[in-house]
Amino acid sequence: MTFFSPEFVLLFLLFFVIYWAAKNFVSMQKLLILFASYAFICANSLYFALVLFGFTCAVFVCGKYLQEHGKLVRLLKQSQKFSKDLANNTKNNTQNNSQSAELISYKNKFAPTSNLALGVIIGFCVLFLCFFKYYDFFYGVFAGFFEFFGLSLFESVAFPLGVSYYTFMSITYLLAMYRGQCERCDDFISLACFLAFFPSIVMGPISRASDEKGLRALLPQFNEPKNFSCGDEIFTLALFACVKLLVISSLLSPYVNNTFSSVYSSSSSASEILLAILLYGVVLYANFSGFIDMSRALALALGFELAQNFAMPYAARNIREFWQRWHITLTTFITRYIYIPLGGSAKGFTRTQINVLIAFGLSGIWHGAEWNFLIWGLLHGVGLVIFNTYKALALPQLNYYVSLILTYIFVSFAWIFFANDFENSLVILKGLFAALAAGNFGSQTALVILLLAGVCLYHKCAGFFGFCVHMLSCMPILLKALVLGLVFSIIIAIMPSGIPSFIYASF
């Protein structure tokens, strides 16, 4: 069942009515969300629901454990403050001595294991994800070893729905519990809703358990009263989602797939291959951001605000800016929980670049245990290292439009390794260079130039979403219904048959 299936639309409308009928009962709304979320997961697979429920129970128990350890760590910090106070103030010596003795006893009993407990529990979450994500890889590597000892293991394990997203979300929850940031929403029902929330479990974004750096947390919203007040934004998000998914992605993906497949027969011209390479990023963006737009629309319809995951990434002028605009919640997670713990940019220029390469390499491996994903991640890492070096040398800045085109071309060529395995990626590159060497430029050159011109003008659309919301807000209800009905009818008329699949589903 997908968001665009008739069954889902009808069931969501029924749920919408029941949900808002319980507007004054936050606890009832939470239970309704939990029921709907697990029903949605069970519609895909009962196995997926059982895996998520078991994982949620484990995270809840670990979170309670870390909550107590976190309190003790904070008590330790207070004990250090009390020790300073004792040295500077002797008036309340007796009281301070009593408090200090209590806190020191906590320190001796619990502090040595606090960091270890946190590391072990976070490690459990990472291993949980790795088991499902890389089981096939490790089984293939060690299959002979298992057979030698007569061990019989499953040849493959089904990849649970949304496991990457809710594993990362659980890490934000566990750290927030450790830091004392979830004391008002540390109950099991809130956690279960947070990890299973059906608008975002399939495609994200990676929501947080606590607010940080302008990113509003999802978890506290389950305990807040809801108001339906964003109708125009909901309709606009749904409209953008349909245009991106049902029109742009659906119309362009056959050309890209067919061109990549025809490379093996050496029948494609250089301009055809180049156009497919440059268009793949458009297809992926339209598909991924389209599903995210629909996810945010559904969440808003229920009174929830999900984090923005894309901010016009192809308007980026360099690779750093691209990653500030593309899959923002993943970029934030990797920066916060991988790059910064490695030392970030605090240990000198050379160490910073090494940290960048490690972070991007791990980002690539997160997408899959194959060489092409590692190469894709490292290409972006190398690109950022080159940009950082260029900036550190204070070299003259490139023209704005040249920067846009160079960034887009670099990202597009890196997508080759994202979209294909290592061998097929080399075949596509070989086909492109062979066609160029043979002078087989083809008839698509004008389309390539037109596409690059579109990239240069893309940033002009920055305020288009807000403009659409504003226009809808100014329309009377009947006119609004007529306009929306007309636009959706046009979309249905020009879209290809079938519902597009979510490209990122396997990640």
Short mmCIF file of C-alpha atoms in Angstrom, two decimals:
data_model
loop_
_atom_site.label_atom_id
_atom_site.label_comp_id
_atom_site.label_asym_id
_atom_site.label_seq_id
_atom_site.Cartn_x
_atom_site.Cartn_y
_atom_site.Cartn_z
CA MET A 1 0.00 0.00 0.00
CA THR A 2 1.37 3.40 -1.03
CA PHE A 3 0.26 6.96 -0.39
CA PHE A 4 -1.10 7.19 -3.93
CA SER A 5 -3.19 4.02 -3.89
CA PRO A 6 -7.00 4.45 -3.79
CA GLU A 7 -7.16 2.19 -0.72
CA PHE A 8 -4.80 4.41 1.25
CA VAL A 9 -6.62 7.61 0.25
CA LEU A 10 -10.01 6.25 1.36
CA LEU A 11 -8.66 4.83 4.63
CA PHE A 12 -6.78 8.05 5.40
CA LEU A 13 -9.93 10.14 4.88
CA LEU A 14 -11.81 7.87 7.28
CA PHE A 15 -8.98 8.06 9.80
CA PHE A 16 -8.82 11.85 9.37
CA VAL A 17 -12.47 12.22 10.43
CA ILE A 18 -12.10 9.93 13.46
CA TYR A 19 -8.79 11.53 14.47
CA TRP A 20 -10.12 15.10 14.52
CA ALA A 21 -13.28 13.98 16.27
CA ALA A 22 -10.95 13.22 19.21
CA LYS A 23 -9.34 16.67 19.00
CA ASN A 24 -9.75 17.38 22.72
CA PHE A 25 -8.22 14.07 23.79
CA VAL A 26 -4.46 14.00 23.13
CA SER A 27 -4.03 10.51 24.59
CA MET A 28 -6.79 9.16 22.36
CA GLN A 29 -5.17 10.76 19.30
CA LYS A 30 -1.87 9.10 20.20
CA LEU A 31 -3.54 5.70 20.40
CA LEU A 32 -5.26 6.30 17.06
CA ILE A 33 -1.92 7.22 15.46
CA LEU A 34 -0.26 4.15 16.93
CA PHE A 35 -3.05 1.89 15.65
CA ALA A 36 -3.01 3.48 12.18
CA SER A 37 0.79 3.31 11.97
CA TYR A 38 0.98 -0.37 12.82
CA ALA A 39 -1.98 -1.12 10.54
CA PHE A 40 -0.08 0.58 7.70
CA ILE A 41 3.05 -1.45 8.47
CA CYS A 42 1.07 -4.70 8.77
CA ALA A 43 -0.51 -3.97 5.37
CA ASN A 44 3.00 -4.30 3.99
CA SER A 45 4.16 -7.15 6.25
CA LEU A 46 3.30 -8.48 9.72
CA TYR A 47 6.98 -9.40 10.04
CA PHE A 48 7.97 -5.73 9.67
CA ALA A 49 5.54 -4.75 12.44
CA LEU A 50 6.89 -7.43 14.81
CA VAL A 51 10.49 -6.33 14.19
CA LEU A 52 9.61 -2.69 14.88
CA PHE A 53 7.63 -3.53 18.02
CA GLY A 54 10.45 -5.63 19.45
CA PHE A 55 12.98 -2.93 18.65
CA THR A 56 10.75 -0.26 20.23
CA CYS A 57 10.49 -2.29 23.46
CA ALA A 58 14.28 -2.64 23.59
CA VAL A 59 14.82 1.08 22.94
CA PHE A 60 12.30 2.01 25.62
CA VAL A 61 14.03 -0.13 28.27
CA CYS A 62 17.45 1.16 27.23
CA GLY A 63 16.17 4.73 27.25
CA LYS A 64 14.91 4.41 30.83
CA TYR A 65 18.28 2.98 31.83
CA LEU A 66 20.16 5.81 30.15
CA GLN A 67 17.83 8.36 31.69
CA GLU A 68 18.97 7.29 35.16
CA HIS A 69 22.63 7.26 34.14
CA GLY A 70 22.22 10.71 32.63
CA LYS A 71 20.85 12.03 35.89
CA LEU A 72 23.90 10.69 37.67
CA VAL A 73 26.25 12.35 35.19
CA ARG A 74 24.51 15.67 35.80
CA LEU A 75 24.80 15.10 39.53
CA LEU A 76 28.51 14.58 39.03
CA LYS A 77 28.77 17.96 37.33
CA GLN A 78 26.87 19.50 40.22
CA SER A 79 29.28 17.87 42.64
CA GLN A 80 32.16 19.63 40.92
CA LYS A 81 30.29 22.93 41.30
CA PHE A 82 29.63 22.21 44.98
CA SER A 83 33.32 21.46 45.45
CA LYS A 84 34.18 24.91 44.10
CA ASP A 85 31.55 26.46 46.33
CA LEU A 86 33.09 24.74 49.34
CA ALA A 87 36.40 26.31 48.56
CA ASN A 88 34.88 29.80 48.24
CA ASN A 89 32.13 29.73 50.83
CA THR A 90 32.32 28.31 54.33
CA LYS A 91 29.05 29.74 55.69
CA ASN A 92 26.97 26.71 54.67
CA ASN A 93 29.76 24.25 55.20
CA THR A 94 27.65 21.55 56.85
CA GLN A 95 24.97 21.48 54.15
CA ASN A 96 27.52 21.54 51.35
CA ASN A 97 29.52 18.74 52.92
CA SER A 98 26.38 16.57 53.08
CA GLN A 99 25.45 17.25 49.43
CA SER A 100 29.01 16.78 48.25
CA ALA A 101 29.33 13.45 50.05
CA GLU A 102 26.11 12.18 48.46
CA LEU A 103 27.15 13.25 44.98
CA ILE A 104 30.64 11.79 45.36
CA SER A 105 29.10 8.46 46.32
CA TYR A 106 27.05 8.58 43.11
CA LYS A 107 30.22 9.39 41.19
CA ASN A 108 32.11 6.43 42.59
CA LYS A 109 29.20 4.05 42.03
CA PHE A 110 27.89 5.00 38.59
CA ALA A 111 30.15 7.43 36.68
CA PRO A 112 32.67 4.84 35.48
CA THR A 113 29.94 2.93 33.63
CA SER A 114 27.88 5.84 32.25
CA ASN A 115 29.83 6.40 29.03
CA LEU A 116 30.24 2.65 28.58
CA ALA A 117 26.49 2.11 28.94
CA LEU A 118 25.75 4.83 26.39
CA GLY A 119 28.29 3.40 23.94
CA VAL A 120 26.99 -0.17 24.29
CA ILE A 121 23.35 0.84 23.76
CA ILE A 122 24.11 3.03 20.74
CA GLY A 123 26.26 0.18 19.44
CA PHE A 124 23.28 -2.15 19.79
CA CYS A 125 21.19 0.16 17.58
CA VAL A 126 23.94 0.34 14.97
CA LEU A 127 24.37 -3.46 14.96
CA PHE A 128 20.60 -3.89 14.68
CA LEU A 129 20.62 -1.79 11.51
CA CYS A 130 23.76 -3.46 10.16
CA PHE A 131 22.25 -6.93 10.64
CA PHE A 132 19.41 -6.22 8.24
CA LYS A 133 21.30 -3.89 5.93
CA TYR A 134 24.45 -5.97 5.42
CA TYR A 135 23.31 -9.53 6.16
CA ASP A 136 23.43 -10.55 2.48
CA PHE A 137 26.92 -9.08 2.09
CA PHE A 138 28.40 -10.87 5.10
CA TYR A 139 26.59 -14.10 4.31
CA GLY A 140 28.13 -14.07 0.82
CA VAL A 141 31.59 -13.46 2.28
CA PHE A 142 31.40 -16.14 4.98
CA ALA A 143 29.10 -18.68 3.29
CA GLY A 144 31.99 -21.08 2.68
CA PHE A 145 33.09 -20.79 6.30
CA PHE A 146 29.59 -21.64 7.55
CA GLU A 147 29.32 -24.62 5.21
CA PHE A 148 32.72 -25.94 6.30
CA PHE A 149 31.49 -26.21 9.89
CA GLY A 150 28.11 -27.54 8.85
CA LEU A 151 26.27 -24.40 9.92
CA SER A 152 23.01 -23.59 8.20
CA LEU A 153 21.91 -19.96 8.10
CA PHE A 154 19.26 -18.04 6.19
CA GLU A 155 20.56 -17.05 2.76
CA SER A 156 18.86 -13.67 3.08
CA VAL A 157 16.87 -11.62 5.57
CA ALA A 158 14.00 -9.34 4.53
CA PHE A 159 14.81 -5.66 4.89
CA PRO A 160 12.17 -4.21 7.29
CA LEU A 161 10.15 -1.21 6.24
CA GLY A 162 11.81 2.05 7.32
CA VAL A 163 14.47 0.35 9.47
CA SER A 164 17.18 2.88 8.57
CA TYR A 165 15.01 5.83 9.53
CA TYR A 166 13.64 4.55 12.81
CA THR A 167 17.06 3.27 13.88
CA PHE A 168 18.55 6.74 13.46
CA MET A 169 15.53 8.27 15.18
CA SER A 170 15.99 5.88 18.10
CA ILE A 171 19.58 7.09 18.51
CA THR A 172 18.37 10.69 18.83
CA TYR A 173 15.85 9.47 21.44
CA LEU A 174 18.42 7.56 23.48
CA LEU A 175 20.83 10.50 23.51
CA ALA A 176 18.02 12.88 24.44
CA MET A 177 17.04 10.58 27.32
CA TYR A 178 20.68 10.48 28.47
CA ARG A 179 20.82 14.28 28.42
CA GLY A 180 17.50 14.71 30.21
CA GLN A 181 15.72 16.26 27.20
CA CYS A 182 12.75 13.86 27.03
CA GLU A 183 11.41 13.86 30.57
CA ARG A 184 7.96 15.04 29.48
CA CYS A 185 7.58 12.47 26.68
CA ASP A 186 9.43 9.39 27.88
CA ASP A 187 6.38 7.09 27.92
CA PHE A 188 6.15 3.98 25.76
CA ILE A 189 3.16 5.13 23.67
CA SER A 190 4.91 8.36 22.63
CA LEU A 191 8.07 6.46 21.69
CA ALA A 192 6.08 3.85 19.74
CA CYS A 193 4.25 6.59 17.82
CA PHE A 194 7.53 8.41 17.19
CA LEU A 195 9.26 5.38 15.65
CA ALA A 196 6.23 4.05 13.73
CA PHE A 197 4.60 7.32 12.55
CA PHE A 198 3.07 6.22 9.25
CA PRO A 199 3.49 9.47 7.24
CA SER A 200 7.28 9.26 7.60
CA ILE A 201 8.30 5.66 8.31
CA VAL A 202 8.79 4.72 4.65
CA MET A 203 10.71 7.71 3.34
CA GLY A 204 11.62 9.87 6.30
CA PRO A 205 12.62 12.54 7.06
CA ILE A 206 14.82 11.46 9.97
CA SER A 207 12.91 13.12 12.80
CA ARG A 208 14.46 14.07 16.11
CA ALA A 209 13.44 13.41 19.69
CA SER A 210 14.52 16.86 20.92
CA ASP A 211 14.84 20.32 19.38
CA GLU A 212 18.25 21.29 18.06
CA LYS A 213 19.57 24.08 15.82
CA GLY A 214 16.27 25.12 14.32
CA LEU A 215 15.06 21.55 13.72
CA ARG A 216 11.75 21.06 15.51
CA ALA A 217 11.52 17.71 17.25
CA LEU A 218 8.73 15.30 16.34
CA LEU A 219 8.52 13.36 19.62
CA PRO A 220 7.15 16.19 21.85
CA GLN A 221 4.43 16.92 19.29
CA PHE A 222 2.61 13.68 20.18
CA ASN A 223 1.81 15.17 23.61
CA GLU A 224 0.72 18.58 22.36
CA PRO A 225 -2.86 19.69 21.53
CA LYS A 226 -3.44 19.80 17.78
CA ASN A 227 -5.07 22.42 15.57
CA PHE A 228 -5.92 22.12 11.89
CA SER A 229 -4.75 25.44 10.48
CA CYS A 230 -2.52 24.75 7.47
CA GLY A 231 -5.00 23.72 4.78
CA ASP A 232 -3.45 25.81 2.00
CA GLU A 233 0.04 24.53 2.76
CA ILE A 234 -1.26 20.94 2.83
CA PHE A 235 -2.88 21.31 -0.59
CA THR A 236 0.25 22.94 -2.00
CA LEU A 237 2.51 20.17 -0.67
CA ALA A 238 0.18 17.54 -2.14
CA LEU A 239 0.13 19.39 -5.45
CA PHE A 240 3.92 19.64 -5.57
CA ALA A 241 4.20 15.96 -4.66
CA CYS A 242 1.91 14.92 -7.51
CA VAL A 243 3.74 17.08 -10.06
CA LYS A 244 7.14 15.78 -8.99
CA LEU A 245 6.16 12.12 -8.75
CA LEU A 246 3.39 11.57 -11.27
CA VAL A 247 4.68 13.92 -13.96
CA ILE A 248 8.40 14.75 -13.73
CA SER A 249 9.76 11.51 -12.27
CA SER A 250 7.34 9.23 -14.11
CA LEU A 251 7.90 10.85 -17.52
CA LEU A 252 11.69 11.15 -17.31
CA SER A 253 12.64 7.85 -15.65
CA PRO A 254 11.86 5.65 -18.71
CA TYR A 255 14.28 7.67 -20.86
CA VAL A 256 17.03 7.47 -18.25
CA ASN A 257 16.56 3.73 -17.68
CA ASN A 258 16.36 2.92 -21.39
CA THR A 259 19.45 4.98 -22.21
CA PHE A 260 21.50 3.39 -19.43
CA SER A 261 20.40 -0.06 -20.64
CA SER A 262 21.21 0.66 -24.28
CA VAL A 263 24.81 1.57 -23.43
CA TYR A 264 25.67 -2.15 -23.53
CA SER A 265 24.78 -2.36 -27.22
CA SER A 266 26.92 0.71 -28.07
CA SER A 267 23.97 2.26 -29.87
CA SER A 268 23.66 5.42 -27.81
CA SER A 269 25.25 8.71 -28.80
CA ALA A 270 27.32 10.84 -26.47
CA SER A 271 24.57 13.44 -26.08
CA GLU A 272 21.98 10.74 -25.27
CA ILE A 273 24.15 9.24 -22.54
CA LEU A 274 25.12 12.65 -21.18
CA LEU A 275 21.48 13.75 -21.12
CA ALA A 276 20.52 10.58 -19.20
CA ILE A 277 23.33 11.19 -16.70
CA LEU A 278 22.24 14.79 -16.16
CA LEU A 279 18.56 13.80 -15.90
CA TYR A 280 18.99 11.01 -13.35
CA GLY A 281 19.52 13.52 -10.56
CA VAL A 282 16.30 15.27 -11.60
CA VAL A 283 14.42 11.96 -11.51
CA LEU A 284 15.83 11.03 -8.10
CA TYR A 285 15.14 14.48 -6.65
CA ALA A 286 11.59 14.60 -8.03
CA ASN A 287 10.90 11.11 -6.70
CA PHE A 288 12.45 11.51 -3.25
CA SER A 289 11.32 15.07 -2.55
CA GLY A 290 7.88 14.29 -3.99
CA PHE A 291 7.34 11.51 -1.46
CA ILE A 292 8.70 13.78 1.29
CA ASP A 293 6.24 16.52 0.27
CA MET A 294 3.38 14.03 0.54
CA SER A 295 4.72 12.81 3.88
CA ARG A 296 4.80 16.38 5.21
CA ALA A 297 1.29 17.04 3.83
CA LEU A 298 -0.15 13.99 5.61
CA ALA A 299 1.62 14.94 8.84
CA LEU A 300 0.33 18.52 8.64
CA ALA A 301 -3.17 17.19 8.07
CA LEU A 302 -2.82 15.47 11.47
CA GLY A 303 -1.35 18.57 13.15
CA PHE A 304 2.33 17.55 13.00
CA GLU A 305 5.28 19.43 11.54
CA LEU A 306 8.00 17.31 9.94
CA ALA A 307 11.46 18.65 9.18
CA GLN A 308 12.19 19.98 5.71
CA ASN A 309 14.43 17.51 3.91
CA PHE A 310 15.20 19.39 0.68
CA ALA A 311 15.86 23.06 -0.06
CA MET A 312 16.31 23.30 -3.84
CA PRO A 313 19.59 21.31 -3.90
CA TYR A 314 20.31 21.98 -7.56
CA ALA A 315 20.51 25.68 -6.83
CA ALA A 316 23.72 24.94 -4.91
CA ARG A 317 26.88 26.74 -6.02
CA ASN A 318 29.29 24.21 -4.49
CA ILE A 319 29.31 20.73 -3.02
CA ARG A 320 29.10 21.98 0.57
CA GLU A 321 25.99 23.98 -0.21
CA PHE A 322 24.54 20.99 -2.04
CA TRP A 323 24.70 18.88 1.13
CA GLN A 324 23.16 21.71 3.10
CA ARG A 325 20.17 21.42 0.75
CA TRP A 326 19.99 17.68 -0.08
CA HIS A 327 18.57 15.10 2.38
CA ILE A 328 19.02 17.68 5.12
CA THR A 329 18.05 15.41 8.02
CA LEU A 330 20.59 12.76 7.00
CA THR A 331 23.29 15.40 6.54
CA THR A 332 22.48 16.83 9.97
CA PHE A 333 22.57 13.38 11.56
CA ILE A 334 25.94 12.47 10.03
CA THR A 335 27.38 15.86 10.95
CA ARG A 336 26.11 15.70 14.51
CA TYR A 337 26.83 12.05 15.30
CA ILE A 338 29.80 11.15 13.06
CA TYR A 339 31.68 14.21 11.81
CA ILE A 340 31.70 16.20 15.07
CA PRO A 341 32.62 13.21 17.32
CA LEU A 342 35.56 12.57 14.97
CA GLY A 343 36.78 16.07 15.78
CA GLY A 344 34.95 18.07 13.13
CA SER A 345 36.96 21.10 12.09
CA ALA A 346 38.54 21.68 15.50
CA LYS A 347 41.81 19.79 14.94
CA GLY A 348 43.45 21.53 12.03
CA PHE A 349 42.90 21.66 8.29
CA THR A 350 44.36 18.24 7.40
CA ARG A 351 42.46 16.39 10.13
CA THR A 352 39.28 18.16 9.06
CA GLN A 353 39.60 16.84 5.51
CA ILE A 354 40.23 13.31 6.80
CA ASN A 355 37.08 13.60 8.93
CA VAL A 356 35.16 14.77 5.86
CA LEU A 357 36.29 11.73 3.86
CA ILE A 358 35.41 9.35 6.72
CA ALA A 359 31.96 10.90 7.15
CA PHE A 360 31.16 10.75 3.44
CA GLY A 361 32.59 7.25 3.13
CA LEU A 362 30.29 6.07 5.93
CA SER A 363 27.42 7.92 4.28
CA GLY A 364 28.08 5.94 1.11
CA ILE A 365 28.27 2.61 2.92
CA TRP A 366 25.01 3.44 4.73
CA HIS A 367 23.29 3.27 1.33
CA GLY A 368 24.65 -0.22 0.71
CA ALA A 369 27.60 -2.55 1.24
CA GLU A 370 28.83 -2.29 -2.34
CA TRP A 371 31.79 -0.59 -3.99
CA ASN A 372 29.63 1.77 -6.02
CA PHE A 373 28.08 3.34 -2.90
CA LEU A 374 31.47 3.74 -1.24
CA ILE A 375 32.83 5.40 -4.40
CA TRP A 376 29.78 7.66 -4.60
CA GLY A 377 30.29 8.79 -0.99
CA LEU A 378 34.03 9.29 -1.42
CA LEU A 379 33.51 11.27 -4.62
CA HIS A 380 31.43 13.76 -2.67
CA GLY A 381 34.03 13.71 0.11
CA VAL A 382 36.84 14.43 -2.34
CA GLY A 383 34.73 17.16 -3.94
CA LEU A 384 34.27 18.84 -0.57
CA VAL A 385 37.98 18.50 0.23
CA ILE A 386 38.83 20.19 -3.08
CA PHE A 387 36.34 22.96 -2.32
CA ASN A 388 37.74 23.45 1.19
CA THR A 389 41.30 23.58 -0.20
CA TYR A 390 40.28 26.05 -2.89
CA LYS A 391 38.66 28.24 -0.23
CA ALA A 392 41.63 27.93 2.17
CA LEU A 393 43.99 29.12 -0.58
CA ALA A 394 41.77 32.20 -1.04
CA LEU A 395 41.59 31.64 -4.79
CA PRO A 396 39.22 33.86 -6.79
CA GLN A 397 35.56 32.83 -6.75
CA LEU A 398 34.04 31.46 -9.92
CA ASN A 399 31.19 33.11 -11.74
CA TYR A 400 27.83 32.37 -10.08
CA TYR A 401 26.39 30.50 -13.07
CA VAL A 402 29.62 28.64 -13.76
CA SER A 403 29.56 27.45 -10.15
CA LEU A 404 25.97 26.25 -10.53
CA ILE A 405 26.73 24.27 -13.69
CA LEU A 406 29.98 22.75 -12.39
CA THR A 407 28.31 21.65 -9.16
CA TYR A 408 25.37 20.13 -11.04
CA ILE A 409 27.64 18.27 -13.48
CA PHE A 410 29.83 16.94 -10.65
CA VAL A 411 26.82 15.73 -8.64
CA SER A 412 25.27 14.20 -11.77
CA PHE A 413 28.38 12.17 -12.63
CA ALA A 414 28.62 11.00 -9.02
CA TRP A 415 25.00 9.78 -9.29
CA ILE A 416 26.18 7.23 -11.89
CA PHE A 417 27.72 5.15 -9.09
CA PHE A 418 24.63 5.66 -6.93
CA ALA A 419 22.23 4.45 -9.62
CA ASN A 420 24.27 1.47 -10.88
CA ASP A 421 26.62 -1.15 -9.51
CA PHE A 422 30.35 -0.67 -10.01
CA GLU A 423 30.64 -2.68 -13.24
CA ASN A 424 27.64 -1.04 -14.89
CA SER A 425 28.85 2.41 -13.84
CA LEU A 426 32.14 1.78 -15.65
CA VAL A 427 30.23 0.55 -18.71
CA ILE A 428 28.19 3.79 -18.81
CA LEU A 429 31.31 5.96 -18.50
CA LYS A 430 33.11 3.86 -21.09
CA GLY A 431 30.13 4.18 -23.43
CA LEU A 432 30.12 7.96 -23.05
CA PHE A 433 33.85 8.38 -23.74
CA ALA A 434 33.75 5.86 -26.61
CA ALA A 435 30.93 7.81 -28.26
CA LEU A 436 32.85 11.07 -27.79
CA ALA A 437 36.02 9.54 -29.24
CA ALA A 438 34.08 8.24 -32.24
CA GLY A 439 32.52 11.64 -32.84
CA ASN A 440 29.04 10.21 -32.26
CA PHE A 441 27.58 13.30 -30.62
CA GLY A 442 23.97 12.57 -31.61
CA SER A 443 20.99 14.88 -31.80
CA GLN A 444 20.42 15.52 -28.08
CA THR A 445 23.05 18.24 -27.71
CA ALA A 446 20.45 21.00 -27.78
CA LEU A 447 18.52 19.29 -24.97
CA VAL A 448 21.70 19.05 -22.88
CA ILE A 449 22.29 22.79 -23.31
CA LEU A 450 18.63 23.50 -22.53
CA LEU A 451 18.86 21.42 -19.34
CA LEU A 452 21.96 23.26 -18.16
CA ALA A 453 20.24 26.58 -18.92
CA GLY A 454 17.35 25.38 -16.75
CA VAL A 455 19.80 24.71 -13.92
CA CYS A 456 21.02 28.29 -14.18
CA LEU A 457 17.45 29.59 -13.90
CA TYR A 458 16.30 27.13 -11.24
CA HIS A 459 17.14 29.44 -8.33
CA LYS A 460 14.54 31.88 -9.64
CA CYS A 461 11.87 29.47 -8.38
CA ALA A 462 12.93 29.91 -4.75
CA GLY A 463 9.70 31.61 -3.66
CA PHE A 464 7.29 29.65 -5.85
CA PHE A 465 6.02 27.38 -3.06
CA GLY A 466 5.22 30.33 -0.81
CA PHE A 467 3.58 32.10 -3.77
CA CYS A 468 1.27 29.13 -4.36
CA VAL A 469 0.31 28.97 -0.68
CA HIS A 470 -0.42 32.70 -0.71
CA MET A 471 -2.54 32.46 -3.87
CA LEU A 472 -4.64 29.64 -2.43
CA SER A 473 -5.13 31.57 0.82
CA CYS A 474 -6.53 34.52 -1.16
CA MET A 475 -9.08 32.44 -3.07
CA PRO A 476 -12.69 31.88 -1.98
CA ILE A 477 -13.44 28.26 -1.11
CA LEU A 478 -15.40 27.51 -4.31
CA LEU A 479 -12.73 29.02 -6.56
CA LYS A 480 -10.02 27.17 -4.62
CA ALA A 481 -11.83 23.87 -5.11
CA LEU A 482 -12.26 24.59 -8.83
CA VAL A 483 -8.57 25.48 -9.33
CA LEU A 484 -7.29 22.48 -7.37
CA GLY A 485 -9.68 20.15 -9.16
CA LEU A 486 -8.57 21.48 -12.54
CA VAL A 487 -4.86 21.16 -11.72
CA PHE A 488 -5.17 17.64 -10.36
CA SER A 489 -7.24 16.66 -13.42
CA ILE A 490 -4.48 17.92 -15.72
CA ILE A 491 -1.90 15.94 -13.74
CA ILE A 492 -3.96 12.75 -14.02
CA ALA A 493 -4.45 13.34 -17.74
CA ILE A 494 -0.75 13.70 -18.60
CA MET A 495 0.76 11.24 -16.11
CA PRO A 496 1.81 7.78 -17.32
CA SER A 497 -0.15 4.78 -16.11
CA GLY A 498 0.85 3.21 -12.80
CA ILE A 499 2.05 4.54 -9.46
CA PRO A 500 5.78 5.38 -9.23
CA SER A 501 7.85 3.40 -6.76
CA PHE A 502 9.99 5.05 -4.10
CA ILE A 503 13.59 4.90 -5.33
CA TYR A 504 15.04 5.33 -1.82
CA ALA A 505 12.91 2.51 -0.37
CA SER A 506 15.85 0.06 -0.33
CA PHE A 507 17.98 2.41 1.78
#
